[in-house]
Coordinates of C-alpha atoms in Angstrom, one line a residue:
M52 CA 41.4 28.2 17.6
K53 CA 41.2 31.7 16.1
K54 CA 43.2 30.6 13.1
V55 CA 40.9 27.6 12.5
L56 CA 37.8 29.9 12.7
I57 CA 39.4 32.5 10.4
T58 CA 40.4 29.7 7.9
F59 CA 36.9 28.2 8.0
I60 CA 35.2 31.6 7.5
S61 CA 37.6 32.4 4.6
I62 CA 36.8 29.1 2.9
W63 CA 33.1 29.7 3.3
I64 CA 33.3 33.2 1.9
L65 CA 35.4 32.0 -1.1
A66 CA 32.9 29.1 -1.8
S67 CA 30.0 31.5 -1.6
L68 CA 31.6 33.9 -4.1
I69 CA 32.5 31.1 -6.4
N70 CA 28.9 29.9 -6.3
Q71 CA 27.5 33.4 -6.8
Y72 CA 29.6 34.2 -9.8
T73 CA 29.9 30.8 -11.5
G74 CA 27.0 28.7 -10.2
W75 CA 29.4 26.0 -9.2
S76 CA 29.1 24.4 -5.8
V77 CA 30.6 21.6 -3.7
Q78 CA 27.9 19.3 -5.1
D79 CA 29.6 19.7 -8.5
L80 CA 32.7 17.8 -7.3
L81 CA 30.5 14.7 -6.9
P82 CA 29.4 12.6 -9.9
P83 CA 26.1 13.8 -11.4
A84 CA 23.0 12.2 -9.8
P85 CA 20.6 10.4 -12.2
V86 CA 17.6 12.5 -13.1
K87 CA 14.3 10.8 -13.6
V88 CA 12.6 12.0 -16.8
R89 CA 9.8 10.7 -18.9
T90 CA 9.9 10.7 -22.7
L91 CA 7.9 13.6 -24.1
T92 CA 5.2 13.0 -26.8
P93 CA 5.9 14.5 -30.2
Q94 CA 3.2 17.1 -29.4
E95 CA 4.9 18.1 -26.2
E96 CA 8.3 18.4 -28.0
A97 CA 6.7 20.5 -30.7
S98 CA 5.4 22.9 -28.1
F99 CA 8.8 24.4 -27.5
P100 CA 8.9 27.9 -28.8
P101 CA 11.4 28.5 -31.5
P102 CA 14.6 30.5 -30.8
V103 CA 14.4 34.2 -31.3
K104 CA 17.0 36.6 -32.6
I105 CA 18.7 38.7 -29.9
E106 CA 18.4 42.3 -30.9
E107 CA 21.6 44.0 -32.0
K108 CA 21.1 46.8 -29.4
F109 CA 22.0 44.3 -26.6
Y110 CA 25.3 43.6 -28.2
I111 CA 26.0 47.3 -28.8
F112 CA 25.3 48.2 -25.1
T113 CA 27.0 45.2 -23.6
S114 CA 30.7 45.3 -23.4
R115 CA 32.9 42.2 -23.9
H116 CA 34.6 42.5 -20.6
P117 CA 34.2 39.5 -18.3
D118 CA 31.0 40.5 -16.6
V119 CA 28.8 37.6 -15.3
W120 CA 25.8 38.9 -17.3
S121 CA 27.6 39.5 -20.6
K122 CA 29.5 36.2 -20.8
P123 CA 26.6 34.2 -22.4
L124 CA 26.4 36.7 -25.3
Y125 CA 30.1 36.4 -26.1
A126 CA 31.0 32.9 -25.0
D127 CA 32.7 30.3 -27.2
K128 CA 29.8 27.9 -26.9
K129 CA 26.1 27.9 -25.9
T130 CA 25.1 28.8 -22.4
A131 CA 22.3 27.1 -20.6
I132 CA 20.8 29.6 -18.1
L133 CA 18.7 29.2 -15.0
I134 CA 17.6 32.3 -13.1
N135 CA 16.5 31.5 -9.6
W136 CA 14.6 34.7 -8.7
N137 CA 13.4 34.5 -5.1
G138 CA 13.4 30.7 -5.2
S139 CA 11.1 30.6 -8.3
N140 CA 13.2 27.7 -9.8
D141 CA 14.3 25.9 -6.6
E142 CA 12.6 22.7 -7.8
L143 CA 14.6 22.7 -11.0
L144 CA 18.0 23.8 -9.6
S145 CA 19.4 20.4 -8.6
D146 CA 18.1 18.7 -11.8
F147 CA 19.4 21.5 -13.9
R148 CA 22.9 21.0 -12.4
N149 CA 22.8 17.2 -12.8
L150 CA 21.5 17.3 -16.4
L151 CA 24.2 19.7 -17.4
R152 CA 26.9 17.6 -15.9
Q153 CA 26.0 14.7 -18.1
P154 CA 28.7 14.2 -20.8
D155 CA 26.5 15.2 -23.9
N156 CA 25.3 18.3 -22.2
Q157 CA 28.6 19.2 -20.7
Q158 CA 30.2 19.2 -24.2
A159 CA 27.4 21.3 -25.7
Y160 CA 26.8 23.9 -23.0
Q161 CA 28.4 26.0 -20.4
R162 CA 26.2 26.5 -17.4
K163 CA 25.2 29.7 -15.7
I164 CA 23.0 30.0 -12.7
Y165 CA 21.9 33.4 -11.5
T166 CA 20.5 33.7 -8.1
L167 CA 18.5 36.9 -7.4
R168 CA 17.4 37.2 -3.8
S169 CA 15.3 40.4 -4.1
G170 CA 12.1 41.1 -6.0
M171 CA 13.8 44.3 -7.2
T172 CA 17.0 44.4 -9.3
T173 CA 18.5 47.1 -11.4
W174 CA 20.2 47.1 -14.8
K175 CA 21.4 49.3 -17.6
Y176 CA 18.8 49.5 -20.4
D177 CA 19.5 47.4 -23.4
S178 CA 22.2 45.4 -21.6
A179 CA 22.7 41.7 -21.4
K180 CA 21.4 41.8 -17.8
Q181 CA 18.1 43.3 -18.9
L182 CA 17.8 40.8 -21.8
L183 CA 18.4 37.8 -19.6
I184 CA 16.2 38.9 -16.7
E185 CA 13.3 40.0 -18.9
T186 CA 13.6 36.9 -21.2
C187 CA 14.6 34.2 -18.8
G188 CA 13.7 35.6 -15.3
R189 CA 10.2 34.2 -15.0
Q190 CA 10.8 31.1 -17.2
A191 CA 12.3 27.7 -16.4
A192 CA 15.5 28.0 -18.4
C193 CA 17.1 29.6 -21.5
I194 CA 19.8 28.8 -23.9
V195 CA 21.9 31.5 -25.5
N196 CA 23.7 30.6 -28.8
P197 CA 26.4 33.3 -29.3
R198 CA 27.2 32.0 -32.8
T199 CA 23.7 32.5 -34.2
K200 CA 22.9 35.4 -31.7
E201 CA 19.6 33.7 -30.7
I202 CA 18.0 32.7 -27.5
A203 CA 15.7 29.7 -26.8
V204 CA 13.3 29.8 -23.9
L205 CA 11.7 27.0 -21.9
P206 CA 8.6 28.2 -20.2
N207 CA 7.6 24.8 -18.7
K208 CA 9.1 24.2 -15.2
D209 CA 9.2 20.4 -15.5
T210 CA 12.3 18.3 -15.4
S211 CA 11.2 16.1 -18.4
Y212 CA 10.7 19.2 -20.5
L213 CA 14.1 20.6 -19.3
A214 CA 15.9 17.4 -20.3
A215 CA 14.2 17.3 -23.8
F216 CA 14.9 21.1 -24.2
L217 CA 18.6 20.6 -23.5
K218 CA 18.8 17.6 -25.8
K219 CA 16.9 19.4 -28.6
Y220 CA 19.3 22.4 -28.7
Q221 CA 22.6 20.5 -28.3
T222 CA 23.3 20.8 -32.0
W223 CA 21.6 24.1 -32.7

């Protein structure tokens, strides 16, 4: 009985660590669930803010070592990011996962989900963590393009906007 309990606890801890550092969960082993989205009007699609250049200081003060916060800046493809700060993006989390598991998005993006459980967090100034928390922390989602050194931000926390946002920046 003791061995079974220890094995179960070990698996649970391992799964929690994998989820915390990669954003992957057991749900990702299942096929993506369909996500209901409506087609946005041209005015709604035009309302997406354009991508902005990431200041060079963030690259200077962020090392290339495999840190969970620095990976989006140095990845080999674009990273779609959702920061779930104290549950602020709970309503988008499942749809975000399912949209990014669709074949077109899966080829274009790698996915990163950051879960911050406290209202307070610390970072080194001018680091990737500061950039991502300050730029994406209170938004719906962000996409970092390491080739162009730009970041696109989606402020609208609506699944239809999220789907259009991911589609728009697939070839960016």
